[in-house]
mmCIF file of C-alpha atoms in Angstrom:
data_model
loop_
_atom_site.group_PDB
_atom_site.id
_atom_site.type_symbol
_atom_site.label_atom_id
_atom_site.label_comp_id
_atom_site.label_asym_id
_atom_site.label_seq_id
_atom_site.Cartn_x
_atom_site.Cartn_y
_atom_site.Cartn_z
ATOM 1 C CA ILE A 1340 0.000 0.000 0.000
ATOM 2 C CA THR A 1341 1.257 3.469 -0.780
ATOM 3 C CA ASN A 1342 0.902 5.962 2.036
ATOM 4 C CA ASN A 1343 3.502 8.550 1.099
ATOM 5 C CA LEU A 1344 1.010 11.261 0.203
ATOM 6 C CA ASN A 1345 -0.872 10.799 3.471
ATOM 7 C CA SER A 1346 2.449 10.868 5.332
ATOM 8 C CA ALA A 1347 3.444 14.080 3.543
ATOM 9 C CA LYS A 1348 0.152 15.662 4.607
ATOM 10 C CA THR A 1349 0.563 14.449 8.188
ATOM 11 C CA ILE A 1350 3.974 16.105 8.552
ATOM 12 C CA ASP A 1351 3.095 19.095 6.312
ATOM 13 C CA THR A 1352 5.655 18.270 3.627
ATOM 14 C CA ASP A 1353 2.946 19.018 1.069
ATOM 15 C CA HIS A 1354 2.971 22.641 2.312
ATOM 16 C CA VAL A 1355 6.550 23.145 1.054
ATOM 17 C CA TRP A 1356 6.034 21.418 -2.325
ATOM 18 C CA ASN A 1357 5.318 23.304 -5.535
ATOM 19 C CA GLY A 1358 1.984 25.056 -5.055
ATOM 20 C CA GLY A 1359 2.002 24.467 -1.298
ATOM 21 C CA THR A 1360 0.752 27.023 1.188
ATOM 22 C CA ALA A 1361 4.293 27.880 2.363
ATOM 23 C CA ASN A 1362 5.134 29.147 -1.160
ATOM 24 C CA LEU A 1363 8.565 27.478 -1.021
ATOM 25 C CA ASP A 1364 8.114 25.313 -4.139
ATOM 26 C CA LEU A 1365 10.486 22.616 -2.901
ATOM 27 C CA SER A 1366 10.709 19.371 -4.854
ATOM 28 C CA GLY A 1367 14.197 18.039 -4.231
ATOM 29 C CA GLU A 1368 15.260 19.000 -7.752
ATOM 30 C CA ASP A 1369 19.071 19.015 -8.134
ATOM 31 C CA PHE A 1370 19.457 17.491 -4.661
ATOM 32 C CA LEU A 1371 21.210 14.207 -3.896
ATOM 33 C CA ILE A 1372 20.153 11.859 -1.102
ATOM 34 C CA GLY A 1373 22.105 8.778 -0.011
ATOM 35 C CA GLU A 1374 20.257 5.625 1.009
ATOM 36 C CA TRP A 1375 21.967 2.831 2.910
ATOM 37 C CA ASP A 1376 19.763 -0.236 3.326
ATOM 38 C CA GLY A 1377 19.586 -4.023 3.045
ATOM 39 C CA GLY A 1378 20.006 -3.857 -0.729
ATOM 40 C CA HIS A 1379 18.927 -1.661 -3.607
ATOM 41 C CA PRO A 1380 15.669 -0.410 -5.098
ATOM 42 C CA ARG A 1381 14.904 -1.305 -8.711
ATOM 43 C CA ALA A 1382 16.320 1.763 -10.465
ATOM 44 C CA THR A 1383 13.997 1.300 -13.456
ATOM 45 C CA HIS A 1384 10.832 1.638 -11.360
ATOM 46 C CA GLN A 1385 8.415 4.127 -12.954
ATOM 47 C CA GLU A 1386 8.550 6.358 -9.861
ATOM 48 C CA PHE A 1387 12.310 6.935 -10.307
ATOM 49 C CA ASP A 1388 12.191 8.043 -13.961
ATOM 50 C CA ASP A 1389 14.398 11.035 -14.751
ATOM 51 C CA GLY A 1390 12.170 12.296 -17.589
ATOM 52 C CA GLU A 1391 14.831 11.521 -20.198
ATOM 53 C CA GLY A 1392 14.520 7.751 -20.395
ATOM 54 C CA GLY A 1393 16.876 7.166 -17.475
ATOM 55 C CA THR A 1394 16.678 6.898 -13.723
ATOM 56 C CA ARG A 1395 17.287 9.139 -10.715
ATOM 57 C CA VAL A 1396 18.711 6.162 -8.764
ATOM 58 C CA THR A 1397 22.406 5.291 -8.944
ATOM 59 C CA ARG A 1398 23.721 2.069 -7.409
ATOM 60 C CA ARG A 1399 27.000 2.843 -5.682
ATOM 61 C CA ASP A 1400 28.000 -0.663 -4.570
ATOM 62 C CA ASP A 1401 27.165 -4.327 -5.057
ATOM 63 C CA GLY A 1402 24.106 -5.899 -3.567
ATOM 64 C CA ASP A 1403 20.784 -7.394 -4.499
ATOM 65 C CA LEU A 1404 17.441 -5.715 -4.987
ATOM 66 C CA HIS A 1405 15.520 -5.491 -1.749
ATOM 67 C CA TYR A 1406 11.853 -4.708 -1.082
ATOM 68 C CA HIS A 1407 12.647 -2.521 1.948
ATOM 69 C CA SER A 1408 15.160 -0.466 -0.020
ATOM 70 C CA ALA A 1409 12.534 0.078 -2.712
ATOM 71 C CA HIS A 1410 9.977 1.172 -0.118
ATOM 72 C CA VAL A 1411 12.398 3.627 1.510
ATOM 73 C CA ALA A 1412 13.559 4.985 -1.860
ATOM 74 C CA GLY A 1413 9.928 5.576 -2.781
ATOM 75 C CA THR A 1414 9.275 7.454 0.432
ATOM 76 C CA LEU A 1415 12.296 9.608 -0.331
ATOM 77 C CA ILE A 1416 12.071 10.311 -4.078
ATOM 78 C CA ALA A 1417 9.022 8.696 -5.761
ATOM 79 C CA GLU A 1418 7.853 11.007 -8.520
ATOM 80 C CA GLY A 1419 4.150 10.553 -7.896
ATOM 81 C CA GLN A 1420 3.069 8.885 -11.132
ATOM 82 C CA ILE A 1421 0.784 7.102 -8.703
ATOM 83 C CA PRO A 1422 -0.239 10.129 -6.621
ATOM 84 C CA ALA A 1423 -0.415 8.254 -3.291
ATOM 85 C CA ALA A 1424 3.200 7.111 -3.801
ATOM 86 C CA LYS A 1425 4.692 10.616 -4.164
ATOM 87 C CA GLY A 1426 7.887 10.864 -2.123
ATOM 88 C CA MET A 1427 8.943 13.675 0.165
ATOM 89 C CA ALA A 1428 11.618 14.966 -2.261
ATOM 90 C CA HIS A 1429 9.942 13.762 -5.451
ATOM 91 C CA GLN A 1430 12.480 15.199 -7.900
ATOM 92 C CA ALA A 1431 15.673 14.413 -5.975
ATOM 93 C CA ASN A 1432 18.340 11.950 -7.068
ATOM 94 C CA LEU A 1433 19.319 8.960 -4.967
ATOM 95 C CA ASP A 1434 22.631 7.189 -4.464
ATOM 96 C CA SER A 1435 21.872 3.657 -3.275
ATOM 97 C CA TYR A 1436 24.217 1.580 -1.096
ATOM 98 C CA ASP A 1437 23.791 -1.645 0.814
ATOM 99 C CA TRP A 1438 24.361 -1.329 4.546
ATOM 100 C CA ASP A 1439 27.771 -3.027 4.585
ATOM 101 C CA ASP A 1440 30.537 -0.519 5.389
ATOM 102 C CA ASP A 1441 27.999 2.279 5.802
ATOM 103 C CA LEU A 1442 30.118 4.657 7.876
ATOM 104 C CA ALA A 1443 33.205 4.360 5.654
ATOM 105 C CA GLU A 1444 31.098 4.839 2.514
ATOM 106 C CA MET A 1445 29.297 7.815 4.061
ATOM 107 C CA ALA A 1446 32.606 9.485 4.872
ATOM 108 C CA LEU A 1447 33.824 9.006 1.298
ATOM 109 C CA ALA A 1448 30.547 10.201 -0.204
ATOM 110 C CA ALA A 1449 30.494 13.247 2.057
ATOM 111 C CA ALA A 1450 34.076 14.114 1.118
ATOM 112 C CA ASN A 1451 34.023 13.274 -2.606
ATOM 113 C CA ASP A 1452 30.423 13.657 -3.765
ATOM 114 C CA ASP A 1453 29.301 16.552 -1.582
ATOM 115 C CA LEU A 1454 26.600 14.308 -0.113
ATOM 116 C CA THR A 1455 24.926 16.096 2.794
ATOM 117 C CA LEU A 1456 21.899 13.909 3.594
ATOM 118 C CA SER A 1457 21.341 10.175 3.929
ATOM 119 C CA ASN A 1458 18.722 7.745 5.192
ATOM 120 C CA HIS A 1459 19.439 4.607 7.244
ATOM 121 C CA SER A 1460 16.199 2.754 8.014
ATOM 122 C CA TYR A 1461 17.830 -0.152 9.819
ATOM 123 C CA GLY A 1462 19.068 -0.933 13.274
ATOM 124 C CA LYS A 1463 19.924 -3.718 15.700
ATOM 125 C CA THR A 1464 17.334 -6.136 17.024
ATOM 126 C CA ARG A 1465 16.790 -5.653 20.747
ATOM 127 C CA GLY A 1466 14.484 -7.311 23.282
ATOM 128 C CA TRP A 1467 11.652 -9.483 22.028
ATOM 129 C CA LYS A 1468 10.966 -9.937 18.306
ATOM 130 C CA TRP A 1469 8.198 -11.874 16.605
ATOM 131 C CA ARG A 1470 9.599 -14.391 14.129
ATOM 132 C CA SER A 1471 6.767 -15.274 11.749
ATOM 133 C CA GLU A 1472 8.694 -18.168 10.204
ATOM 134 C CA HIS A 1473 8.626 -19.842 13.641
ATOM 135 C CA ALA A 1474 5.262 -18.338 14.693
ATOM 136 C CA ARG A 1475 6.660 -17.275 18.057
ATOM 137 C CA TRP A 1476 8.525 -14.564 19.921
ATOM 138 C CA PHE A 1477 12.333 -14.729 20.342
ATOM 139 C CA TRP A 1478 14.386 -13.045 23.049
ATOM 140 C CA TYR A 1479 17.438 -11.136 21.753
ATOM 141 C CA GLY A 1480 18.560 -9.815 25.122
ATOM 142 C CA ASP A 1481 21.127 -11.294 27.483
ATOM 143 C CA VAL A 1482 19.370 -13.866 29.697
ATOM 144 C CA ASP A 1483 22.182 -13.564 32.242
ATOM 145 C CA VAL A 1484 21.139 -9.946 32.780
ATOM 146 C CA SER A 1485 17.348 -10.183 32.359
ATOM 147 C CA THR A 1486 14.718 -12.187 30.524
ATOM 148 C CA THR A 1487 12.278 -9.281 30.279
ATOM 149 C CA GLU A 1488 14.278 -6.074 29.752
ATOM 150 C CA ASP A 1489 17.148 -5.763 27.284
ATOM 151 C CA TYR A 1490 19.926 -3.663 28.794
ATOM 152 C CA LYS A 1491 20.969 -2.617 25.286
ATOM 153 C CA PHE A 1492 17.900 -0.357 24.898
ATOM 154 C CA GLY A 1493 19.505 3.087 24.978
ATOM 155 C CA PHE A 1494 22.969 1.570 25.473
ATOM 156 C CA TYR A 1495 25.828 3.736 24.222
ATOM 157 C CA SER A 1496 27.902 1.204 22.294
ATOM 158 C CA GLU A 1497 31.106 1.477 20.297
ATOM 159 C CA LEU A 1498 28.922 1.644 17.177
ATOM 160 C CA SER A 1499 26.992 4.566 18.726
ATOM 161 C CA GLN A 1500 30.293 6.289 19.322
ATOM 162 C CA ASP A 1501 31.340 5.703 15.694
ATOM 163 C CA TRP A 1502 28.120 7.349 14.454
ATOM 164 C CA ASP A 1503 28.663 10.279 16.833
ATOM 165 C CA GLU A 1504 32.243 10.639 15.619
ATOM 166 C CA PHE A 1505 31.046 10.743 12.020
ATOM 167 C CA ALA A 1506 28.456 13.401 12.902
ATOM 168 C CA TYR A 1507 31.038 15.467 14.771
ATOM 169 C CA ASN A 1508 33.545 15.271 11.905
ATOM 170 C CA SER A 1509 30.911 16.035 9.240
ATOM 171 C CA PRO A 1510 28.869 18.934 10.619
ATOM 172 C CA GLN A 1511 27.379 19.691 7.166
ATOM 173 C CA TYR A 1512 25.954 16.165 6.895
ATOM 174 C CA LEU A 1513 22.623 14.897 8.218
ATOM 175 C CA ALA A 1514 22.293 11.126 8.609
ATOM 176 C CA VAL A 1515 18.707 10.133 9.411
ATOM 177 C CA LYS A 1516 18.979 6.885 11.366
ATOM 178 C CA SER A 1517 16.459 4.339 12.572
ATOM 179 C CA ALA A 1518 16.174 4.308 16.350
#
């Protein structure tokens, strides 16, 4: 189901689009967004058409197509050929990466490609998680600490520090990260 347009209305993104009440006429045109995810969106999808027979999606590393990457890319840059699918920055370009080596690739992209914004809709599994293939809940916490509360919720790990270091060293860059 496509809910991007409803999401845009909920957070007032539609007010800054062309013809919106804020009179800003923002569309994402000439803007580049990086997406790191479990794979890549299909670059030839109708919503990513560049208007010249090409695509606004560029694959920057190896990896397979992935449904979640396609969904996130649509939320970011879908053109709106299906109006309900229109993305938040519907005329922006997207550089697609898989999530392996994300921080190193972000640093290179920020330094070499002038990338200033990226999306990372992934995170670590914590606590209880439903596993539909087993039709039951699984505990991902440390049973030696607790069987009901995962101490890693809110835990400041070495990985957290690495992300903070990147943010500190790249003050012009905004990485939007799953919590």
